[in-house]
Short mmCIF file of C-alpha atoms in Angstrom, two decimals:
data_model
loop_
_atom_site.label_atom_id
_atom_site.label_comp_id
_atom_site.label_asym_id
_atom_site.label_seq_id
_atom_site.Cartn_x
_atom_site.Cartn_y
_atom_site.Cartn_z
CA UNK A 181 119.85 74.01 99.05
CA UNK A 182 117.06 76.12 99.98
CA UNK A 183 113.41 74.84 99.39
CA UNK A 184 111.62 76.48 96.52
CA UNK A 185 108.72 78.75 98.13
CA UNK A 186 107.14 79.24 94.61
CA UNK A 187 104.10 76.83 95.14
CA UNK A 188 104.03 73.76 92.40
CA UNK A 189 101.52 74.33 89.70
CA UNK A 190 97.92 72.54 89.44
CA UNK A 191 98.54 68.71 88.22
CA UNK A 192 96.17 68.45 85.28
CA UNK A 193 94.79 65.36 86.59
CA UNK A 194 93.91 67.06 90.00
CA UNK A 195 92.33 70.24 87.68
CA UNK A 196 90.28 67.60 85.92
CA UNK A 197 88.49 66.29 89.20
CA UNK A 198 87.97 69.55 90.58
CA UNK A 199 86.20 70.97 87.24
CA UNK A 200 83.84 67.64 87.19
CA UNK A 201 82.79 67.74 90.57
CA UNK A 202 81.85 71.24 90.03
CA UNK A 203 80.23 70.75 87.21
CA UNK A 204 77.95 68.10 89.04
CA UNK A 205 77.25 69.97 92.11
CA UNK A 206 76.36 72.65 89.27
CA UNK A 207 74.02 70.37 87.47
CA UNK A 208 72.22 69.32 90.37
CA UNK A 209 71.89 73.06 91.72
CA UNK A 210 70.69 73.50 87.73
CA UNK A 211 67.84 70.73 88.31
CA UNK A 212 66.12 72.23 91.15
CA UNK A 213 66.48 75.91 89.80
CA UNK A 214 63.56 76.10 88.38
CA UNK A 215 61.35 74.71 90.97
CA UNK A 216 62.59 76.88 93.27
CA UNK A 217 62.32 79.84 91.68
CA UNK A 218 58.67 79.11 90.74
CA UNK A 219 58.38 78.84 94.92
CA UNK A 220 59.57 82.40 95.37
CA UNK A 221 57.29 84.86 96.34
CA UNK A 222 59.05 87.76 96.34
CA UNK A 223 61.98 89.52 94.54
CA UNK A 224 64.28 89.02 97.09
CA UNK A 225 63.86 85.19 97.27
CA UNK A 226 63.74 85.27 93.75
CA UNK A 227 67.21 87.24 93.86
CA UNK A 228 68.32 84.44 96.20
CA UNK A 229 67.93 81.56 94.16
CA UNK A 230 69.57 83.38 91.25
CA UNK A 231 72.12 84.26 93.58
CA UNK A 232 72.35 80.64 93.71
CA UNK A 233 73.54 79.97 90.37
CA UNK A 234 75.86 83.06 90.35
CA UNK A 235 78.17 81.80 92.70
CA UNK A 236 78.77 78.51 90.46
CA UNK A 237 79.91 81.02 87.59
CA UNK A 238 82.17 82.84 90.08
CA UNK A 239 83.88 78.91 91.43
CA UNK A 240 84.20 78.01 87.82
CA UNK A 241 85.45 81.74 87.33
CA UNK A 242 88.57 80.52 90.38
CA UNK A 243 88.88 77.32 88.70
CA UNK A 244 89.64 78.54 85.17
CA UNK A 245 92.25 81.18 87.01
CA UNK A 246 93.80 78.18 88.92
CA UNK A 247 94.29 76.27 85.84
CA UNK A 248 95.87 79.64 83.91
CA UNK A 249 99.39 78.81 82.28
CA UNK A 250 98.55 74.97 82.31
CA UNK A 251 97.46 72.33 79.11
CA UNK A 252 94.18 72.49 80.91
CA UNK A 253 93.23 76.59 80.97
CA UNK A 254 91.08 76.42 77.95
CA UNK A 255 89.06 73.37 79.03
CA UNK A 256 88.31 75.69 82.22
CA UNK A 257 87.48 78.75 80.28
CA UNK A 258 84.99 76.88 77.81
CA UNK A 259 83.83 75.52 80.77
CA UNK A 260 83.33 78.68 82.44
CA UNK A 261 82.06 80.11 78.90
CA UNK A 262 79.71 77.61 78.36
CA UNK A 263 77.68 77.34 82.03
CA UNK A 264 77.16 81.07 81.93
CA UNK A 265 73.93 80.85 79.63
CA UNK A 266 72.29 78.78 82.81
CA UNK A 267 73.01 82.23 84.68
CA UNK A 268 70.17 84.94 84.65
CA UNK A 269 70.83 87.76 82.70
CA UNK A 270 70.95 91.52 83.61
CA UNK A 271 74.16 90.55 86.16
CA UNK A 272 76.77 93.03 85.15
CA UNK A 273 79.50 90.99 86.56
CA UNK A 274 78.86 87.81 84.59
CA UNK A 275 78.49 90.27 81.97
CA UNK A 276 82.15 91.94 81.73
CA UNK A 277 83.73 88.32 83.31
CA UNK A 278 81.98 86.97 80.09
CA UNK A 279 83.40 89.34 77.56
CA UNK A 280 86.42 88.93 79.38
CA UNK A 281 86.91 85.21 78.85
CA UNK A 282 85.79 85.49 75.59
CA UNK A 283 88.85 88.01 75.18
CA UNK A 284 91.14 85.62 76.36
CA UNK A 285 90.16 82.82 74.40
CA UNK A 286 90.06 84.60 71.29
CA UNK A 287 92.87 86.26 71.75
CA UNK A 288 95.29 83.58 73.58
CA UNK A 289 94.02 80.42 72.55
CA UNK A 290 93.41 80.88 68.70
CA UNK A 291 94.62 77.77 68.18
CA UNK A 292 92.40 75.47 70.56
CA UNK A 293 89.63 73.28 68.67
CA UNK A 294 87.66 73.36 71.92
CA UNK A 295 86.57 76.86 70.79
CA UNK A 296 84.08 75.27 68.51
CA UNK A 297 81.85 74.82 71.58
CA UNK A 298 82.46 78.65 71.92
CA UNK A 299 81.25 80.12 68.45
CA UNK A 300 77.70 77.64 68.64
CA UNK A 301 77.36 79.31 72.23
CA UNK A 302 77.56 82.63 71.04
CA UNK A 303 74.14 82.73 69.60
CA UNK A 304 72.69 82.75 72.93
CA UNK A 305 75.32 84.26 74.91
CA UNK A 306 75.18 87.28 72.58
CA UNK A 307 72.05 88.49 74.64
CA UNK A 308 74.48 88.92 77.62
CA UNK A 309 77.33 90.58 75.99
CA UNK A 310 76.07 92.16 73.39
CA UNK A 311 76.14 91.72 69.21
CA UNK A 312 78.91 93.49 68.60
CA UNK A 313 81.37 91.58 70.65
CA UNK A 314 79.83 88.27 69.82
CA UNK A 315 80.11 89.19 65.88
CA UNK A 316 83.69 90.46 66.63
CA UNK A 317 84.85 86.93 68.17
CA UNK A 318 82.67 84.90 65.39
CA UNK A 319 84.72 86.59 62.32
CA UNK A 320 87.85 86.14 64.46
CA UNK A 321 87.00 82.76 65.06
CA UNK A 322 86.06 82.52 61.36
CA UNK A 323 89.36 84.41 59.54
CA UNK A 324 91.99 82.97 62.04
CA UNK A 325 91.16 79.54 64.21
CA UNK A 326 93.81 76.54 62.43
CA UNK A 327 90.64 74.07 62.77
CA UNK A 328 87.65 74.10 59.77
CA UNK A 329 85.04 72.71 62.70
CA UNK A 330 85.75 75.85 64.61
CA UNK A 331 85.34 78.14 61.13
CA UNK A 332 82.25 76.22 60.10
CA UNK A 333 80.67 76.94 63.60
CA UNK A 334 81.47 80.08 63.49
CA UNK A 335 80.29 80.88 60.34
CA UNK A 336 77.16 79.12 60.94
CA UNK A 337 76.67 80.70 63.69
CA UNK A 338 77.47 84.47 62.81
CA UNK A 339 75.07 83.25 59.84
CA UNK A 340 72.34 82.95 62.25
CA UNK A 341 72.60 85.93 64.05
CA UNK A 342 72.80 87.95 60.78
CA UNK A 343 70.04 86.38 59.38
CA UNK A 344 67.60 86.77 62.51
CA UNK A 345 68.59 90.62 62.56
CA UNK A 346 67.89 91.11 58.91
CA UNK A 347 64.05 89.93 59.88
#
Protein backbone atom coordinates (compact mmCIF):
# COMPACT_ATOMS: atom_id res chain seq x y z
CA UNK A 1 0.00 0.00 0.00
CA UNK A 2 0.79 3.43 -0.86
CA UNK A 3 1.86 5.90 1.98
CA UNK A 4 -0.76 8.43 2.93
CA UNK A 5 0.60 12.00 1.68
CA UNK A 6 -2.20 13.78 3.73
CA UNK A 7 0.12 15.09 6.59
CA UNK A 8 -1.03 13.69 10.29
CA UNK A 9 -2.86 16.26 12.27
CA UNK A 10 -1.31 18.41 15.31
CA UNK A 11 -1.03 15.95 18.54
CA UNK A 12 -2.78 17.99 21.20
CA UNK A 13 -0.01 17.48 23.49
CA UNK A 14 2.54 18.94 20.91
CA UNK A 15 -0.28 22.07 20.33
CA UNK A 16 -0.16 22.54 24.08
CA UNK A 17 3.74 23.21 24.23
CA UNK A 18 3.81 25.27 21.31
CA UNK A 19 0.85 27.69 22.64
CA UNK A 20 2.83 27.97 26.20
CA UNK A 21 6.04 28.75 24.92
CA UNK A 22 4.46 31.40 22.95
CA UNK A 23 2.68 32.67 25.40
CA UNK A 24 5.99 33.14 27.50
CA UNK A 25 8.12 34.56 24.87
CA UNK A 26 4.85 36.86 24.63
CA UNK A 27 4.88 37.75 28.25
CA UNK A 28 8.35 38.59 28.39
CA UNK A 29 8.13 40.75 25.04
CA UNK A 30 4.84 42.21 27.20
CA UNK A 31 7.29 43.17 30.23
CA UNK A 32 9.67 45.27 28.45
CA UNK A 33 6.92 46.94 26.17
CA UNK A 34 6.48 49.61 27.99
CA UNK A 35 9.93 50.64 28.72
CA UNK A 36 10.70 50.59 25.42
CA UNK A 37 8.22 52.44 24.07
CA UNK A 38 8.77 55.23 26.67
CA UNK A 39 12.59 55.11 24.94
CA UNK A 40 11.22 55.93 21.51
CA UNK A 41 11.75 59.11 20.16
CA UNK A 42 10.09 59.11 17.21
CA UNK A 43 6.95 57.63 15.50
CA UNK A 44 8.69 55.27 13.63
CA UNK A 45 10.50 53.64 16.62
CA UNK A 46 7.44 53.95 18.34
CA UNK A 47 5.73 52.02 15.30
CA UNK A 48 8.55 49.49 15.78
CA UNK A 49 8.04 48.43 19.13
CA UNK A 50 4.30 48.13 18.48
CA UNK A 51 5.22 46.29 15.57
CA UNK A 52 6.71 44.21 18.13
CA UNK A 53 3.72 43.02 19.78
CA UNK A 54 1.80 42.65 16.45
CA UNK A 55 3.66 39.90 15.24
CA UNK A 56 2.85 37.79 18.58
CA UNK A 57 -0.98 38.27 17.60
CA UNK A 58 -0.21 37.16 14.02
CA UNK A 59 2.02 33.60 15.58
CA UNK A 60 -0.85 33.04 17.91
CA UNK A 61 -3.13 33.94 14.79
CA UNK A 62 -0.91 30.49 12.86
CA UNK A 63 -1.19 28.64 15.97
CA UNK A 64 -4.97 28.81 16.46
CA UNK A 65 -5.18 27.86 12.43
CA UNK A 66 -2.79 24.88 13.08
CA UNK A 67 -4.85 23.63 15.83
CA UNK A 68 -8.33 24.13 13.56
CA UNK A 69 -10.46 20.78 13.46
CA UNK A 70 -8.65 19.50 16.71
CA UNK A 71 -10.06 19.21 20.75
CA UNK A 72 -7.60 22.01 21.16
CA UNK A 73 -8.90 24.94 18.45
CA UNK A 74 -10.82 26.85 20.99
CA UNK A 75 -8.08 26.92 23.64
CA UNK A 76 -6.01 28.61 20.63
CA UNK A 77 -8.67 31.01 19.63
CA UNK A 78 -9.33 32.28 23.34
CA UNK A 79 -5.87 32.42 23.42
CA UNK A 80 -5.53 34.40 20.43
CA UNK A 81 -8.80 36.40 21.63
CA UNK A 82 -7.59 37.14 24.80
CA UNK A 83 -3.70 38.54 24.08
CA UNK A 84 -5.11 40.93 21.54
CA UNK A 85 -6.07 43.68 24.23
CA UNK A 86 -2.01 43.84 24.93
CA UNK A 87 -1.97 44.93 21.10
CA UNK A 88 -2.23 48.76 20.29
CA UNK A 89 -5.23 49.76 18.83
CA UNK A 90 -5.98 51.58 15.50
CA UNK A 91 -4.32 48.20 13.59
CA UNK A 92 -6.95 47.32 11.08
CA UNK A 93 -5.72 43.86 10.75
CA UNK A 94 -5.98 42.85 14.40
CA UNK A 95 -9.13 44.58 13.99
CA UNK A 96 -11.08 42.35 11.26
CA UNK A 97 -8.73 39.03 12.54
CA UNK A 98 -10.48 39.99 15.90
CA UNK A 99 -14.03 40.13 14.74
CA UNK A 100 -13.18 37.26 12.85
CA UNK A 101 -12.31 34.93 15.71
CA UNK A 102 -14.92 36.20 17.58
CA UNK A 103 -17.18 34.91 14.56
CA UNK A 104 -15.88 31.66 14.79
CA UNK A 105 -16.18 31.14 18.30
CA UNK A 106 -19.56 32.31 18.53
CA UNK A 107 -20.65 30.75 15.83
CA UNK A 108 -18.71 27.20 15.91
CA UNK A 109 -17.97 26.69 19.35
CA UNK A 110 -21.32 27.65 21.17
CA UNK A 111 -20.89 25.03 23.26
CA UNK A 112 -17.25 25.60 24.78
CA UNK A 113 -17.21 26.92 28.56
CA UNK A 114 -13.84 28.47 27.75
CA UNK A 115 -15.89 31.28 26.13
CA UNK A 116 -16.50 32.69 29.54
CA UNK A 117 -13.00 34.21 29.32
CA UNK A 118 -14.42 35.66 26.00
CA UNK A 119 -17.65 37.63 27.12
CA UNK A 120 -15.46 39.35 30.44
CA UNK A 121 -12.90 40.33 27.55
CA UNK A 122 -15.31 41.95 25.54
CA UNK A 123 -15.59 44.99 27.65
CA UNK A 124 -12.28 46.07 26.62
CA UNK A 125 -11.94 44.51 23.37
CA UNK A 126 -15.12 46.32 22.30
CA UNK A 127 -12.90 49.52 21.73
CA UNK A 128 -11.19 47.52 18.88
CA UNK A 129 -14.10 46.04 17.20
CA UNK A 130 -16.62 48.07 17.83
CA UNK A 131 -20.10 47.98 20.19
CA UNK A 132 -22.15 46.58 17.95
CA UNK A 133 -20.34 43.38 17.33
CA UNK A 134 -19.28 43.01 20.90
CA UNK A 135 -23.16 43.45 22.03
CA UNK A 136 -24.06 41.02 19.15
CA UNK A 137 -21.66 38.12 20.56
CA UNK A 138 -22.63 39.06 24.40
CA UNK A 139 -26.57 38.36 23.75
CA UNK A 140 -25.46 35.34 21.69
CA UNK A 141 -23.34 34.28 24.31
CA UNK A 142 -26.18 35.14 26.72
CA UNK A 143 -29.48 33.40 24.76
CA UNK A 144 -27.52 30.28 23.48
CA UNK A 145 -24.02 29.10 25.36
CA UNK A 146 -25.16 25.37 27.36
CA UNK A 147 -22.95 26.76 30.43
CA UNK A 148 -24.68 29.48 33.18
CA UNK A 149 -20.81 30.83 33.91
CA UNK A 150 -20.62 31.76 30.29
CA UNK A 151 -24.43 33.49 30.45
CA UNK A 152 -23.65 35.17 33.74
CA UNK A 153 -20.43 36.72 32.16
CA UNK A 154 -22.01 37.67 29.50
CA UNK A 155 -24.72 39.25 30.95
CA UNK A 156 -22.58 40.98 33.34
CA UNK A 157 -20.67 42.08 31.01
CA UNK A 158 -23.17 43.40 28.24
CA UNK A 159 -24.56 44.97 31.67
CA UNK A 160 -21.54 47.02 31.88
CA UNK A 161 -21.24 48.25 28.64
CA UNK A 162 -24.94 49.30 28.63
CA UNK A 163 -24.72 50.90 31.70
CA UNK A 164 -21.44 53.03 30.91
CA UNK A 165 -23.22 54.19 27.56
CA UNK A 166 -26.38 55.22 29.28
CA UNK A 167 -23.94 57.83 31.36
Amino acid sequence: AAPDPTPAAPQAADLATELQALNTAFQNERKTYYARYRAAKTPEERAKVNASLTDYFTKFEALAAKAKGTPFAVKALVVLFTTAQAIPRKNQAVTEALRSTLKTLVTEHLDAPELEAIATRLEYLRYYIGNEVSEKALRTLMDESPHASVKAAALHTLGRILMRSAV
